[in-house]
Tab-separated table of C-alpha atoms and ligand atoms in Angstrom:
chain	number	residue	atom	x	y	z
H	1	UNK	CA	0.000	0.000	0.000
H	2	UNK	CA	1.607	3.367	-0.889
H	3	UNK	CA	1.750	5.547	1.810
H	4	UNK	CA	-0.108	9.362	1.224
H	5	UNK	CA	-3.938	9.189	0.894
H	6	UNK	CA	-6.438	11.571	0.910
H	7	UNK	CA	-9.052	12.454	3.413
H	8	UNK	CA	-12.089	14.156	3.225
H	9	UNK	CA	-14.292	15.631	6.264
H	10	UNK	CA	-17.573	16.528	4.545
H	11	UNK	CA	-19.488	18.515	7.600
H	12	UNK	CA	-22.483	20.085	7.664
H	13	UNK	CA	-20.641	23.841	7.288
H	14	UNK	CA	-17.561	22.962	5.716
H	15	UNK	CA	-15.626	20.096	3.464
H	16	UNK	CA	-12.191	19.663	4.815
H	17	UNK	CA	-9.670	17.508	2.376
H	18	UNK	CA	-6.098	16.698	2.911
H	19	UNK	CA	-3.191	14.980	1.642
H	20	UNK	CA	-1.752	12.108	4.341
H	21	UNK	CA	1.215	10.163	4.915
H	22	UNK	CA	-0.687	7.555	6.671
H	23	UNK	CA	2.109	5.818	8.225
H	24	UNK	CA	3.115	8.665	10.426
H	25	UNK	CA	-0.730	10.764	10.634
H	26	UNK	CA	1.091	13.457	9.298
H	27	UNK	CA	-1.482	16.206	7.032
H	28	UNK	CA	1.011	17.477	4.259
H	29	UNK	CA	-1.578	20.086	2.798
H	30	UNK	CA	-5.346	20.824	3.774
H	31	UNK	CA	-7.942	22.180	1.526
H	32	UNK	CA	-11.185	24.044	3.373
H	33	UNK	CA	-14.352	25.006	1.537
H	34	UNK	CA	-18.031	26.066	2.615
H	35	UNK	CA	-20.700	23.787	1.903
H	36	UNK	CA	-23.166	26.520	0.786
H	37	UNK	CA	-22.825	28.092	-2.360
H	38	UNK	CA	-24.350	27.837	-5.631
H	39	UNK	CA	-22.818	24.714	-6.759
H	40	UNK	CA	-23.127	21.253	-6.133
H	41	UNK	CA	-21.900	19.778	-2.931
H	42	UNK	CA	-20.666	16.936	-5.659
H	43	UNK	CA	-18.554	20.479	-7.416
H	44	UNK	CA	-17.330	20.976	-4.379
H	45	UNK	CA	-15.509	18.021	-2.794
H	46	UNK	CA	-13.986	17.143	-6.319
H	47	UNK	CA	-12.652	20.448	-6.139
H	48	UNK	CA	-11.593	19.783	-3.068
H	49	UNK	CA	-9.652	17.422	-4.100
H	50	UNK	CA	-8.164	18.556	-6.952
H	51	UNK	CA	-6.821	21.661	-5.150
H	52	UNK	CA	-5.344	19.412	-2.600
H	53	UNK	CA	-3.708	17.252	-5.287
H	54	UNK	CA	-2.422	19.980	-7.035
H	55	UNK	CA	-1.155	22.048	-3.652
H	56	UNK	CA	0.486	18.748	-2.472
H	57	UNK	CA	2.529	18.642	-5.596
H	58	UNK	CA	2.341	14.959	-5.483
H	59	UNK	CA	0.887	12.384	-8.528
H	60	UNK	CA	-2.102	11.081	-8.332
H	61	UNK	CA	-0.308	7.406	-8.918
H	62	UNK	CA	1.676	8.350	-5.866
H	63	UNK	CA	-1.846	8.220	-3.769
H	64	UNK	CA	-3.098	4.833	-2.284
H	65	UNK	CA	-6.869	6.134	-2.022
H	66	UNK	CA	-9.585	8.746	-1.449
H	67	UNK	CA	-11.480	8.498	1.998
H	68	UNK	CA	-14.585	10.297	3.080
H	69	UNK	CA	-15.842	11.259	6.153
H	70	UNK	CA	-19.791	12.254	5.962
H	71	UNK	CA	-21.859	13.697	8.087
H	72	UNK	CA	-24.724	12.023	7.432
H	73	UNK	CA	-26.078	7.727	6.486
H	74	UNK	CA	-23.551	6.331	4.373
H	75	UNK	CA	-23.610	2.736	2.501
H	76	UNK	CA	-20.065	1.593	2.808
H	77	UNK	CA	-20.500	-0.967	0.437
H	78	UNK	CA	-22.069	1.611	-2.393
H	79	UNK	CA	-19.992	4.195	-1.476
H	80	UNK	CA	-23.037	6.231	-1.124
H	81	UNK	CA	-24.178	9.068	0.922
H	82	UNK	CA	-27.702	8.237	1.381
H	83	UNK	CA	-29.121	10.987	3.599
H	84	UNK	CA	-27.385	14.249	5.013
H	85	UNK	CA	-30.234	15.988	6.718
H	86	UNK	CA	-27.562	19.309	7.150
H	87	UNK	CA	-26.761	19.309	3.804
H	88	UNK	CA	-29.869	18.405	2.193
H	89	UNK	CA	-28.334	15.713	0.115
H	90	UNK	CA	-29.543	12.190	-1.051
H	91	UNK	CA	-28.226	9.099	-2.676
H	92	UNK	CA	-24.948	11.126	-3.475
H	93	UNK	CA	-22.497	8.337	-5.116
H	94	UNK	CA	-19.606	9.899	-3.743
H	95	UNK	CA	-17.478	6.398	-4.772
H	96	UNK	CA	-18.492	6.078	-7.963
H	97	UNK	CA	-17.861	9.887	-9.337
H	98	UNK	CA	-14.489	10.345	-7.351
H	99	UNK	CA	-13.219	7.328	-8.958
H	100	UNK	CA	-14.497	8.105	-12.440
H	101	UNK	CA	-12.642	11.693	-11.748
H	102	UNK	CA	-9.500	10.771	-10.805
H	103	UNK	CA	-8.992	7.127	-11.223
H	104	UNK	CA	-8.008	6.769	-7.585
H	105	UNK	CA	-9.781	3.774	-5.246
H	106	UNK	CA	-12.450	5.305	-3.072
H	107	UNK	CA	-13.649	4.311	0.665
H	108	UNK	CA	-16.635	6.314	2.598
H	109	UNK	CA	-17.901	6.250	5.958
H	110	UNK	CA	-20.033	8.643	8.430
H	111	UNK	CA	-18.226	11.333	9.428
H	112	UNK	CA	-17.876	10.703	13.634
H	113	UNK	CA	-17.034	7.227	12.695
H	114	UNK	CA	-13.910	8.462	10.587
H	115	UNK	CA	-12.895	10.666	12.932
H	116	UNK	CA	-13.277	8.000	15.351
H	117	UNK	CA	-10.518	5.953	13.371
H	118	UNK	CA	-8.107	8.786	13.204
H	119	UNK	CA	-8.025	9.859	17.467
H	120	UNK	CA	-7.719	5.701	18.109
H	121	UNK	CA	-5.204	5.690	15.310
H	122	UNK	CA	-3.152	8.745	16.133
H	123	UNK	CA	-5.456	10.807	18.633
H	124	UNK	CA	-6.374	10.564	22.181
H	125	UNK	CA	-7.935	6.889	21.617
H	126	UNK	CA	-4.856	5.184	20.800
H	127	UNK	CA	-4.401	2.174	23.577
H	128	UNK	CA	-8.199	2.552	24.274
H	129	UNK	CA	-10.427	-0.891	23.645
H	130	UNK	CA	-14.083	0.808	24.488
H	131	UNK	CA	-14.258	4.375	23.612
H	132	UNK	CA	-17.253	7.095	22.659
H	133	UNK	CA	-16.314	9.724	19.999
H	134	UNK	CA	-19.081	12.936	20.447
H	135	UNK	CA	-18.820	15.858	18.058
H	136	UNK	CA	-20.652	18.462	18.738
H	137	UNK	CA	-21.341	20.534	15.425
H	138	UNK	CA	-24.218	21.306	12.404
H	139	UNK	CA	-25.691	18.236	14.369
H	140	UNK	CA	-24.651	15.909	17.094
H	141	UNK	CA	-22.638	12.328	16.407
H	142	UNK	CA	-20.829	9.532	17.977
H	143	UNK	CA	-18.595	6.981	16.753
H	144	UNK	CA	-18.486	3.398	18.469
H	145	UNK	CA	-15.452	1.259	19.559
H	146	UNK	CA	-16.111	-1.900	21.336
H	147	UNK	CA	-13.368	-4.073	21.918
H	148	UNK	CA	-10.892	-2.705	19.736
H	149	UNK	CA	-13.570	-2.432	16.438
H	150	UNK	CA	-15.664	0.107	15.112
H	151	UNK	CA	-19.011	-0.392	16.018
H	152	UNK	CA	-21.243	0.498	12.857
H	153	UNK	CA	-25.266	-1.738	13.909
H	154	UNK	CA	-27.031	-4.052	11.462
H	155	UNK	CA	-27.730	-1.469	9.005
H	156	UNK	CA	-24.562	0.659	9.872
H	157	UNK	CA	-25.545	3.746	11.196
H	158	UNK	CA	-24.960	2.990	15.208
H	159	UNK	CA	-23.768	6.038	16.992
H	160	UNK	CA	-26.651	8.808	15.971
H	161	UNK	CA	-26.531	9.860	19.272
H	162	UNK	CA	-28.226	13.251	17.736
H	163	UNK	CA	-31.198	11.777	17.285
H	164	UNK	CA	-31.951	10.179	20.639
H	165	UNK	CA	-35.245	11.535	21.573
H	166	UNK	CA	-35.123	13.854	24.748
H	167	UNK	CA	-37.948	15.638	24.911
H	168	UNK	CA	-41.538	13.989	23.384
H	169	UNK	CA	-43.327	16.334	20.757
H	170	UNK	CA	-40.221	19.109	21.495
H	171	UNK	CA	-37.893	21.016	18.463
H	172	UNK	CA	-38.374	20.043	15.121
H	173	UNK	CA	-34.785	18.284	13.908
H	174	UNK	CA	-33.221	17.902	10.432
H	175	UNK	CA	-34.381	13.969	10.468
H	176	UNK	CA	-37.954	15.180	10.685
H	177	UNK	CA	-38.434	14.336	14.004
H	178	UNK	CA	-39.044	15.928	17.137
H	179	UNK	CA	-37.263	16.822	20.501
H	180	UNK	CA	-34.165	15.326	19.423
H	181	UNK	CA	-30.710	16.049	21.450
H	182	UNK	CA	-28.890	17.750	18.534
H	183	UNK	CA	-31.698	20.254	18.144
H	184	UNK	CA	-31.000	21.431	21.607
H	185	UNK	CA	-27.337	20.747	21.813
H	186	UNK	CA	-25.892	21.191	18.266
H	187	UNK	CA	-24.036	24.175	17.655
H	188	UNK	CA	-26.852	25.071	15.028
H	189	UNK	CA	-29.189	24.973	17.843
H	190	UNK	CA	-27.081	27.029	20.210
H	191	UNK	CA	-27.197	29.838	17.322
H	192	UNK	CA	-30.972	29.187	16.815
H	193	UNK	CA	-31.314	30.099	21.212
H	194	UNK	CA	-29.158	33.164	20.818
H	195	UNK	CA	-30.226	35.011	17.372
H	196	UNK	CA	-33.939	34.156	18.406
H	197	UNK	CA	-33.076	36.229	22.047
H	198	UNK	CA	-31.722	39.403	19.955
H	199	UNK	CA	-34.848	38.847	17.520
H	200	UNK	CA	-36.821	39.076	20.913
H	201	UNK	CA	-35.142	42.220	20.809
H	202	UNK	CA	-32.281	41.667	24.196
H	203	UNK	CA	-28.945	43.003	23.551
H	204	UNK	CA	-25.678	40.900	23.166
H	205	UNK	CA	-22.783	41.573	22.183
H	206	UNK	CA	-22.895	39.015	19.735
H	207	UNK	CA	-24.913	40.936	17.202
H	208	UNK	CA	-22.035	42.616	15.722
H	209	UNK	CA	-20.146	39.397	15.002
H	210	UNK	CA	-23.115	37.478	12.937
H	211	UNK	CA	-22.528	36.329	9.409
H	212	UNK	CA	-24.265	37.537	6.685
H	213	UNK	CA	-25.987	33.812	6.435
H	214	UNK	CA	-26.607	34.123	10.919
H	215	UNK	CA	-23.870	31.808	11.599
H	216	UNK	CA	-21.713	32.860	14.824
H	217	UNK	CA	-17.820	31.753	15.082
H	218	UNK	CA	-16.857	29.563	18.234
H	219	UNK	CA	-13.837	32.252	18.756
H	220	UNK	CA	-16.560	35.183	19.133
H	221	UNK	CA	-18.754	32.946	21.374
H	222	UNK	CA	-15.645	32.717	23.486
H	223	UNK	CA	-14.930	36.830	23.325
H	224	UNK	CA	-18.835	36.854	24.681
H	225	UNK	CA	-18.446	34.764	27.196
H	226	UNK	CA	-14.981	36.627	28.222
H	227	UNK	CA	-17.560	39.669	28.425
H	228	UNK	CA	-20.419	38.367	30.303
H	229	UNK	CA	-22.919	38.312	27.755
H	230	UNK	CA	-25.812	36.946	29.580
H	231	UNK	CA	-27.237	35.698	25.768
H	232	UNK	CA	-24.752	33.921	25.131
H	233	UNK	CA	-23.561	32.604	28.405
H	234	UNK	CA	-27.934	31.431	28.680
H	235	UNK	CA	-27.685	29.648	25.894
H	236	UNK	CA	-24.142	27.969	26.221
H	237	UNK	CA	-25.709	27.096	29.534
H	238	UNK	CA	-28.866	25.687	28.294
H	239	UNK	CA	-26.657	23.457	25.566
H	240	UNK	CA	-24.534	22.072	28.336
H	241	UNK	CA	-27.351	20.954	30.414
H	242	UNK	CA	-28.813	19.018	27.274
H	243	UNK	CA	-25.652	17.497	25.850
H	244	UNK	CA	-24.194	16.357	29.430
H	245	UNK	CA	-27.922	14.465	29.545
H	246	UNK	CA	-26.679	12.886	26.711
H	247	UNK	CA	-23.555	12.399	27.379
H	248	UNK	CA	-24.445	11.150	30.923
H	249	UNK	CA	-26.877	8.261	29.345
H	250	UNK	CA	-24.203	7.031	26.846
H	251	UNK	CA	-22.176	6.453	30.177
H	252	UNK	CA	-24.826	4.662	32.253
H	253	UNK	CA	-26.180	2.599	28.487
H	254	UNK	CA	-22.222	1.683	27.385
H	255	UNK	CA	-20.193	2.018	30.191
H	256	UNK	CA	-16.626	2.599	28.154
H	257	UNK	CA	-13.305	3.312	28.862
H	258	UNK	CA	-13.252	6.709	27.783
H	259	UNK	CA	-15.261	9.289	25.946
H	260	UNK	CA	-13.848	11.887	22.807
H	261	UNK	CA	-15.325	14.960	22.846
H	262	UNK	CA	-15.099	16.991	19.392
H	263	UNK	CA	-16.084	19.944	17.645
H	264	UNK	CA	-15.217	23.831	17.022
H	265	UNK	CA	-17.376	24.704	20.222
H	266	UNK	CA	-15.865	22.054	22.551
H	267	UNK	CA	-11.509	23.340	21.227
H	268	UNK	CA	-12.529	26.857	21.415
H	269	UNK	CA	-14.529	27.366	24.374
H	270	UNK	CA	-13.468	26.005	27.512
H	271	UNK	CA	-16.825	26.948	29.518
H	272	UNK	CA	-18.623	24.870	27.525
H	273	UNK	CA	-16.421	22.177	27.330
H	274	UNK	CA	-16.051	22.618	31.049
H	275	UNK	CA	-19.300	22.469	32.652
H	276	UNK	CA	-20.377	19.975	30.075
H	277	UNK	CA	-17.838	17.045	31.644
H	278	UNK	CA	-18.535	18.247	35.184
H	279	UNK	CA	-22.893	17.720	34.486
H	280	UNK	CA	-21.824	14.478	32.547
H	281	UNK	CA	-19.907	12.748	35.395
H	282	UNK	CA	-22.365	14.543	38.092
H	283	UNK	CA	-25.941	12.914	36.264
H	284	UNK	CA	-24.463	9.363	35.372
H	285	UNK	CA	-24.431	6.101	37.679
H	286	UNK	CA	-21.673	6.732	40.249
H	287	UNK	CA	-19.480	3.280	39.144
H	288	UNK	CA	-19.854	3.374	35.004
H	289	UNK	CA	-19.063	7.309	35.900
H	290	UNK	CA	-15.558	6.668	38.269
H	291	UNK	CA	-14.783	4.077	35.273
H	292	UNK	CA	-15.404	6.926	32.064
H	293	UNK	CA	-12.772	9.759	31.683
H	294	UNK	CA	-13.931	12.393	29.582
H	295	UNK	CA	-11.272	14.273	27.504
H	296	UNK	CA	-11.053	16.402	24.114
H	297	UNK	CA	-9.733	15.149	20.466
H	298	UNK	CA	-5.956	15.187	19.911
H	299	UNK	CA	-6.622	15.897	16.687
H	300	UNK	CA	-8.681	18.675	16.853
H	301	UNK	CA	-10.079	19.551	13.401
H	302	UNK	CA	-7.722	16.865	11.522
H	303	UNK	CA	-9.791	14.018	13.469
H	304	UNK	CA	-12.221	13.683	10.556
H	305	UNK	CA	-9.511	14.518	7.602
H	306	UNK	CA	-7.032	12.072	9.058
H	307	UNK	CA	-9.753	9.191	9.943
H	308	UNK	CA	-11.174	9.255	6.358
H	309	UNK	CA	-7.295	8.833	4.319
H	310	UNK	CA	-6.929	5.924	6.806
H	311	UNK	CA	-10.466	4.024	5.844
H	312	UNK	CA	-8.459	1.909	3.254
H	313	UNK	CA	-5.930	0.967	5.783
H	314	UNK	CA	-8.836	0.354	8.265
H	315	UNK	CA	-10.929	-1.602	5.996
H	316	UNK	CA	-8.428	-4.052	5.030
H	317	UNK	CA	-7.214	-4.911	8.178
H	318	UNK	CA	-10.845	-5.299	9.291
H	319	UNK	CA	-11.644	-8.015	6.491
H	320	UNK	CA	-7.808	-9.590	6.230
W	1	ZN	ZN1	-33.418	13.928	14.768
């Protein structure tokens, strides 16, 4: 197997593609682009790649394979992305039109779950045998490892801890359910809390850092925070209570090792990230909770990037 691959991290928000020598974890270049826009999310990962192909001044015959990380159902076998509720996508054959495009084997797999392979691999799960991966972003997801293996379910898409029902008849969610725990502790729905308070017409400092499309930057929810802005610190608050309920049940249901958290949100701010752990160990059973640490990625934003250039590697030892 050669060594560089590339690795995509297809998000709700952003794709995020990379060259990788896979033998060390090292990310020679990285390629970032927004997932709205007027073309094609299909336009835009093949871009994606190309740019990273071209930056990386390597040959395409020098690269073992294309992984990719999506945030949404994926059929590993098809290669296809069959639902992303944040990006509106369906039945997206991701395999079959990366390899038509540049002739280079392709692997997929949901995004937590890559990034799951990558902090076990080279992150803060290596040595770990039963391990949670949360990421805490567009939506909420987990990635499985029990006894050493990814855990995917029958049908493959274990882990959707975003969609464990919390609250009967509560907030619509992207799946077209209701009261899920990623529409009250997603980052999306942390945004939703504090640009619906300044519609209400209260004050925060916030409203002079929001995006033309409403979106708010973890480093400016930080700089509120720093600044006491009650809006912000309410909603933070509010998403803490919900995810730690989460968090707090995956503890008492799986009882692992250790759990991953991930996500802009949990790096930048460490209030959130904080209070979050401290709710987490304080709601679960007291034995499966002295048995769980609780700790952040090592990769940080390379989890996903890194996880999906190492799905070939993964695969193949997984079926040897
Ligand atoms: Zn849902």
């Amino acid at each position: 197997m050669k060594k560089y691959s590339i690795g995509i991290d297809l998000g709700g928000t952003k794709i995020l593609a990379g060259l990788v020598n896979t033998e060390t974890g090292e990310v020679l270049t990285s390629v970032k682009k927004k997932t709205q826009g007027n073309e094609s999310i299909m336009e835009k990962i093949s871009e994606a790649v190309e740019k990273t192909i071209c930056e990386s001044q390597i040959t395409p015959s020098e690269i073992s394979s294309i992984g990719i990380g999506a945030a949404g159902q994926v059929d590993r076998d098809k290669r296809i992305l069959v639902h992303a509720p944040n990006l509106n996508c369906f039945n997206l054959k991701l395999g079959e039109i990366l390899e038509n495009q540049f002739k280079i084997p392709v692997f997929a797999g949901n995004d937590v779950e890559v990034a799951t392979i990558g902090e076990i691999t080279f992150g803060n799960g290596v040595g770990f045998k039963n391990l949670v991966c949360i990421f805490v972003g567009t939506g909420v997801g987990s990635g499985i490892l029990c006894n050493g293996k990814i855990y995917s379910g029958v049908s493959g898409t274990a882990g959707e801890i975003g969609h464990i029902i919390i609250d009967s008849g509560g907030r619509p969610c992207g799946c077209g359910g209701n009261g899920c725990l990623e529409a009250y502790a997603s980052r999306t729905a942390i945004e939703k809390r504090i640009i619906g308070s300044i519609k209400k017409g209260h004050s925060s400092v916030i409203s002079k850092f929001l995006t033309e499309n409403g979106s708010i930057k973890s480093k400016h929810i930080k700089r509120a925070l720093e600044l006491n802005d009650e809006i912000v610190f309410n909603a933070i608050t509010e998403a803490s209570e919900y995810l730690s309920n989460g968090i707090a049940s995956i503890i008492n249901f799986y009882n692992p090792e250790l759990i991953i958290l991930g996500g802009g949100l949990i790096e930048a701010v460490d209030f959130f990230y904080d209070i979050t752990v401290k709710k987490a160990h304080a709601k679960s059973l007291a034995m499966p909770s002295a048995g769980t640490k609780i700790t952040r990625t090592g990769l940080k934003d390379f989890s996903g990037l890194l996880g999906a250039a190492l799905l070939e590697k993964y695969y193949a030892q997984e079926f040897k």
